[in-house]
Tab-separated table of C-alpha atoms in Angstrom:
chain	number	residue	atom	x	y	z
Z	292	MET	CA	0.000	0.000	0.000
Z	293	ARG	CA	2.903	2.324	0.818
Z	294	LEU	CA	4.445	1.776	-2.623
Z	295	THR	CA	1.127	2.366	-4.374
Z	296	SER	CA	0.644	5.615	-2.471
Z	297	GLY	CA	4.112	6.795	-3.501
Z	298	VAL	CA	3.438	6.097	-7.173
Z	299	LEU	CA	0.085	7.876	-6.966
Z	300	VAL	CA	1.683	10.934	-5.382
Z	301	LEU	CA	4.330	11.086	-8.121
Z	302	THR	CA	1.684	10.685	-10.810
Z	303	ALA	CA	-0.355	13.539	-9.352
Z	304	LEU	CA	2.690	15.789	-9.283
Z	305	MET	CA	3.503	14.992	-12.923
Z	306	VAL	CA	-0.096	15.671	-13.990
Z	307	LEU	CA	0.005	18.986	-12.166
Z	308	SER	CA	3.275	19.920	-13.848
Z	309	ALA	CA	1.937	19.055	-17.307
Z	310	SER	CA	-1.363	20.863	-16.746
Z	311	ALA	CA	0.377	23.991	-15.513
Z	312	LYS	CA	2.605	24.204	-18.543
Z	313	THR	CA	2.211	27.469	-20.406
Z	314	THR	CA	3.489	28.683	-23.718
Z	315	TRP	CA	4.112	32.266	-24.787
Z	316	PRO	CA	2.218	35.326	-23.559
Z	317	CYS	CA	-1.120	35.927	-25.278
Z	318	THR	CA	-2.156	39.196	-23.652
Z	319	PHE	CA	-0.239	42.443	-24.066
Z	320	SER	CA	-0.363	45.869	-22.487
Z	321	PHE	CA	1.061	48.857	-24.348
Z	322	SER	CA	-0.778	52.162	-24.622
Z	323	ASN	CA	-3.741	49.825	-25.279
Z	324	ASN	CA	-4.493	46.315	-24.034
Z	325	TYR	CA	-4.677	43.332	-26.407
Z	326	ASP	CA	-5.905	39.773	-25.884
Z	327	LEU	CA	-5.081	37.220	-28.602
Z	328	ASN	CA	-6.573	34.197	-26.818
Z	329	SER	CA	-9.517	34.040	-29.234
Z	330	ILE	CA	-7.113	33.124	-32.059
Z	331	SER	CA	-4.465	31.305	-30.013
Z	332	ASP	CA	-5.529	27.835	-31.180
Z	333	THR	CA	-5.634	28.764	-34.865
Z	334	GLU	CA	-2.797	27.683	-37.135
Z	335	PHE	CA	-2.527	30.307	-39.856
Z	336	ASP	CA	-1.084	29.648	-43.311
Z	337	ALA	CA	0.436	32.560	-45.209
Z	338	VAL	CA	1.820	32.099	-48.729
Z	339	ASP	CA	4.557	33.945	-50.595
Z	340	GLY	CA	4.960	34.585	-54.319
Z	341	ASN	CA	6.785	31.281	-54.769
Z	342	ASP	CA	3.958	29.229	-53.206
Z	343	ASN	CA	5.915	28.525	-50.019
Z	344	ASP	CA	3.677	28.110	-46.973
Z	345	TYR	CA	4.405	29.898	-43.709
Z	346	PHE	CA	2.538	28.237	-40.860
Z	347	PHE	CA	2.302	29.992	-37.501
Z	348	LYS	CA	0.370	30.461	-34.280
Z	349	VAL	CA	0.369	33.690	-32.343
Z	350	CYS	CA	0.943	32.223	-28.868
Z	351	ASP	CA	2.538	28.818	-29.484
Z	352	PRO	CA	5.448	27.236	-31.344
Z	353	THR	CA	4.770	25.675	-34.752
Z	354	THR	CA	7.335	22.965	-35.476
Z	355	VAL	CA	5.361	20.514	-37.630
Z	356	ALA	CA	2.685	22.263	-39.565
Z	357	GLY	CA	-0.157	22.056	-41.997
Z	358	GLY	CA	-0.243	18.318	-42.538
Z	359	ILE	CA	2.410	18.599	-45.231
Z	360	SER	CA	4.693	15.573	-45.452
Z	361	SER	CA	7.892	17.302	-44.453
Z	362	THR	CA	11.145	15.370	-44.124
Z	363	LYS	CA	12.520	18.064	-41.815
Z	364	PRO	CA	10.266	19.589	-39.134
Z	365	CYS	CA	11.152	23.073	-38.004
Z	366	ASP	CA	13.403	23.635	-35.001
Z	367	ALA	CA	12.018	23.681	-31.459
Z	368	ASP	CA	10.309	26.952	-30.439
Z	369	THR	CA	9.844	28.014	-34.054
Z	370	GLN	CA	6.996	30.504	-34.389
Z	371	VAL	CA	6.889	30.676	-38.188
Z	372	CYS	CA	7.595	27.407	-39.991
Z	373	GLN	CA	8.208	27.687	-43.737
Z	374	GLN	CA	7.170	24.479	-45.464
Z	375	SER	CA	7.631	23.017	-48.908
Z	376	VAL	CA	7.042	19.433	-50.004
Z	377	THR	CA	10.420	18.243	-48.765
Z	378	THR	CA	11.609	20.578	-46.031
Z	379	GLY	CA	10.659	22.639	-43.016
Z	380	VAL	CA	12.631	25.806	-42.331
Z	381	SER	CA	12.453	27.860	-39.158
Z	382	CYS	CA	11.879	31.515	-39.989
Z	383	GLY	CA	12.207	32.730	-36.409
Z	384	ILE	CA	12.609	31.300	-32.902
Z	385	GLY	CA	10.162	32.361	-30.199
Z	386	PRO	CA	8.967	33.622	-27.930
Z	387	PRO	CA	8.569	36.747	-30.036
Z	388	THR	CA	9.452	40.253	-28.962
Z	389	THR	CA	6.353	42.427	-29.108
Z	390	SER	CA	5.405	46.049	-29.582
Z	391	GLU	CA	2.299	48.017	-30.517
Z	392	LEU	CA	1.326	48.603	-34.128
Z	393	SER	CA	0.273	52.157	-35.013
Z	394	ILE	CA	0.460	52.390	-38.799
Z	395	LEU	CA	0.341	49.882	-41.667
Z	396	ASN	CA	0.715	50.745	-45.341
Z	397	GLY	CA	0.056	54.401	-44.561
Z	398	VAL	CA	-3.146	53.668	-42.601
Z	399	SER	CA	-3.378	54.576	-38.931
Z	400	THR	CA	-4.363	51.433	-37.062
Z	401	SER	CA	-3.655	49.410	-33.942
Z	402	GLY	CA	-2.508	45.901	-33.155
Z	403	VAL	CA	0.421	43.836	-31.976
Z	404	VAL	CA	3.782	43.475	-33.711
Z	405	MET	CA	5.412	40.089	-33.042
Z	406	LYS	CA	9.005	39.618	-34.169
Z	407	THR	CA	11.143	36.480	-34.059
Z	408	THR	CA	14.769	36.104	-35.100
Z	409	GLY	CA	17.390	33.370	-35.105
Z	410	GLY	CA	15.850	31.167	-37.791
Z	411	VAL	CA	17.719	28.910	-40.199
Z	412	VAL	CA	20.633	30.682	-41.879
Z	413	GLY	CA	20.215	31.282	-45.600
Z	414	CYS	CA	20.466	34.008	-48.243
Z	415	GLY	CA	24.239	34.057	-47.960
Z	416	ASN	CA	24.810	34.236	-44.215
Z	417	THR	CA	21.563	35.662	-42.830
Z	418	ALA	CA	19.476	34.058	-40.092
Z	419	ARG	CA	15.839	34.136	-41.109
Z	420	SER	CA	13.509	36.432	-39.148
Z	421	THR	CA	9.805	37.192	-39.317
Z	422	THR	CA	7.555	40.047	-38.258
Z	423	ILE	CA	3.873	39.209	-37.751
Z	424	ASN	CA	1.572	42.217	-37.639
Z	425	VAL	CA	-1.681	41.287	-35.868
Z	426	VAL	CA	-3.787	44.107	-37.305
Z	427	CYS	CA	-7.119	45.537	-36.103
Z	428	ILE	CA	-9.560	44.550	-38.837
Z	429	ASP	CA	-11.845	47.500	-38.045
Z	430	ASP	CA	-9.399	49.787	-39.850
Z	431	PHE	CA	-9.440	47.705	-43.070
Z	432	SER	CA	-13.046	47.241	-44.223
Z	433	GLY	CA	-12.112	45.145	-47.257
Z	434	LYS	CA	-10.458	42.407	-45.191
Z	435	ALA	CA	-12.131	39.249	-43.893
Z	436	GLU	CA	-11.599	38.032	-40.327
Z	437	GLY	CA	-8.393	36.015	-40.145
Z	438	SER	CA	-7.247	36.997	-43.648
Z	439	LEU	CA	-3.575	37.325	-44.514
Z	440	ASP	CA	-1.589	39.355	-47.007
Z	441	ALA	CA	0.953	37.557	-49.174
Z	442	VAL	CA	4.221	37.148	-47.306
Z	443	ASP	CA	6.584	40.009	-48.051
Z	444	GLU	CA	10.278	39.092	-48.166
Z	445	GLU	CA	12.323	42.264	-48.113
Z	446	PRO	CA	15.244	42.029	-47.754
Z	447	SER	CA	15.976	38.378	-48.448
Z	448	CYS	CA	15.236	35.981	-45.565
Z	449	THR	CA	13.393	38.742	-43.690
Z	450	TYR	CA	9.646	38.119	-43.794
Z	451	THR	CA	6.596	40.209	-42.942
Z	452	ILE	CA	3.125	38.724	-42.443
Z	453	ASN	CA	-0.011	40.829	-41.922
Z	454	LEU	CA	-2.910	39.126	-40.113
Z	455	TYR	CA	-6.244	40.989	-39.980
Z	456	THR	CA	-8.448	40.118	-37.005
Z	457	ILE	CA	-10.769	41.594	-34.389
Z	458	ALA	CA	-8.301	40.286	-31.807
Z	459	GLY	CA	-5.905	42.963	-33.034
Z	460	CYS	CA	-8.269	45.687	-31.864
Z	461	PRO	CA	-7.760	47.122	-28.367
Z	462	GLY	CA	-9.956	45.494	-25.736
Z	463	ASN	CA	-11.168	42.687	-28.006
Z	464	GLY	CA	-10.187	39.019	-28.178
Z	465	GLY	CA	-10.449	36.323	-25.530
Z	466	GLY	CA	-13.669	34.361	-25.271
Z	467	GLY	CA	-12.690	31.827	-27.921
Z	468	GLY	CA	-9.831	29.516	-28.782
Z	469	SER	CA	-8.257	28.420	-25.562
Z	470	GLY	CA	-10.308	30.989	-23.614
Z	471	GLY	CA	-9.220	33.746	-21.295
Z	472	ILE	CA	-7.898	31.328	-18.658
Z	473	PRO	CA	-5.559	28.520	-19.773
Z	474	GLY	CA	-6.529	24.964	-18.840
Z	475	GLY	CA	-3.499	24.665	-16.548
Z	476	ALA	CA	-4.622	27.734	-14.591
Z	477	VAL	CA	-8.133	26.299	-14.199
Z	478	PHE	CA	-6.631	23.045	-12.893
Z	479	ILE	CA	-4.507	24.925	-10.351
Z	480	ILE	CA	-7.494	27.022	-9.188
Z	481	ILE	CA	-9.573	23.872	-8.665
Z	482	LEU	CA	-6.671	22.153	-6.885
Z	483	VAL	CA	-6.171	25.108	-4.527
Z	484	CYS	CA	-9.898	25.203	-3.715
Z	485	VAL	CA	-9.911	21.467	-2.976
Z	486	LEU	CA	-6.823	21.823	-0.752
Z	487	VAL	CA	-8.394	24.706	1.182
Z	488	ILE	CA	-11.575	22.674	1.763
Z	489	TYR	CA	-9.506	19.631	2.727
Z	490	ILE	CA	-7.348	21.545	5.234
Z	491	CYS	CA	-10.149	23.590	6.782
Z	492	GLY	CA	-12.489	20.602	6.947
Z	493	GLY	CA	-9.789	18.345	8.403
Z	494	VAL	CA	-8.708	20.867	11.019
Z	495	GLY	CA	-12.330	21.490	11.999
Z	496	TYR	CA	-13.058	17.774	12.303
Z	497	ASN	CA	-9.911	17.105	14.359
Z	498	TYR	CA	-10.718	20.033	16.661
Z	499	TYR	CA	-14.226	18.653	17.139
Z	500	LYS	CA	-12.672	15.290	18.047
Z	501	GLY	CA	-10.643	16.993	20.781
Z	502	ASN	CA	-7.246	17.160	19.053
Z	503	ARG	CA	-5.049	20.213	19.557
Z	504	GLY	CA	-1.761	21.593	18.243
Z	505	VAL	CA	-0.049	19.664	15.455
Z	506	GLU	CA	-2.631	16.913	15.853
Z	507	LEU	CA	-5.111	19.233	14.130
Z	508	VAL	CA	-3.358	18.563	10.792
Z	509	PRO	CA	-5.574	16.222	8.738
Z	510	ASN	CA	-3.971	12.855	7.887
Z	511	LEU	CA	-0.895	13.833	9.871
Z	512	GLU	CA	0.784	10.431	9.532
Z	513	PHE	CA	0.443	10.599	5.736
Z	514	TRP	CA	2.188	13.987	5.560
Z	515	LYS	CA	4.946	12.755	7.848
Z	516	ASP	CA	5.380	9.799	5.509
Z	517	LEU	CA	5.263	11.817	2.264
Z	518	PRO	CA	9.068	12.024	1.728
Z	519	TYR	CA	9.320	8.243	2.035
Z	520	LEU	CA	6.354	7.755	-0.289
Z	521	LEU	CA	8.024	9.896	-2.924
Z	522	LYS	CA	11.262	7.974	-2.486
Z	523	ASP	CA	9.448	4.638	-2.863
Z	524	GLY	CA	7.643	5.875	-5.952
Z	525	VAL	CA	10.865	7.071	-7.593
Z	526	MET	CA	12.658	3.798	-6.805
Z	527	PHE	CA	9.751	1.764	-8.155
Z	528	ILE	CA	9.686	3.692	-11.439
Z	529	VAL	CA	13.479	3.563	-11.853
Z	530	ASN	CA	13.697	-0.141	-11.067
Z	531	THR	CA	10.763	-0.919	-13.351
Z	532	ALA	CA	12.420	0.974	-16.187
Z	533	THR	CA	15.780	-0.740	-15.635
Z	534	GLY	CA	14.342	-4.197	-14.977
Z	535	LYS	CA	15.695	-4.365	-11.432
Z	536	SER	CA	13.849	-5.482	-8.358
Z	537	GLY	CA	14.089	-4.021	-4.912
Z	538	SER	CA	12.342	-3.350	-1.642
Z	539	TYR	CA	10.470	-0.150	-0.933
Z	540	GLY	CA	10.300	0.188	2.812
Z	541	GLY	CA	11.411	3.701	3.637
Z	542	SER	CA	8.239	4.452	5.616
Z	543	THR	CA	7.004	2.956	8.831
Z	544	ALA	CA	3.461	4.324	8.770
Z	545	SER	CA	0.486	2.072	8.152
Z	546	PHE	CA	-2.487	2.830	5.929
């Protein structure tokens, strides 16, 4: 039972770690506030004049993109992944640096400028870089939501992508995609609430039973045993992976 408890504790910790994992920022505060969560799950596909595809997300890496059979996925933490039939080329490593957009093609507008550098070297000896302009669609009446201009490459290996969306307008966004609160944050909030109920309820019950001092701690023997449980769980996993056998008796508490 002690070994099983140790493995369960380790599993819970790993689930918590995975659930709490976040990617790049998706809300920005400049002179205006921007929330790109409503488009954070969307993988956009911009195309240049040579029919190369540039796949990207605004808040996440894009290393294997678009369902194209690529023999070379883009590097880790790539934001913009250029794809052809046979290759994937990183055009910028994230997370991006960001600033506020104020003018585009001579039109006063608003939005978020996202720039990544450090992509695959090409064009002589130049590391590819990309600027994504997330543009407020309200200032461009002829554009459809989520539409993209053709990728501009000027100078060589330096790319500019314009994305037109309501999320690029100050105070808009959120509400869609992954939502305003990431799933990991929701998990943590629920976990904290459960822990508060557990601690307060346990202390109240123990006080009612006449316990005082440290004896008020709910399941005190379990918490005293927790280091040994973790040790047993780690040893079990390691020995299982290596094919060894061993005893797991670091704790003396009974359950």
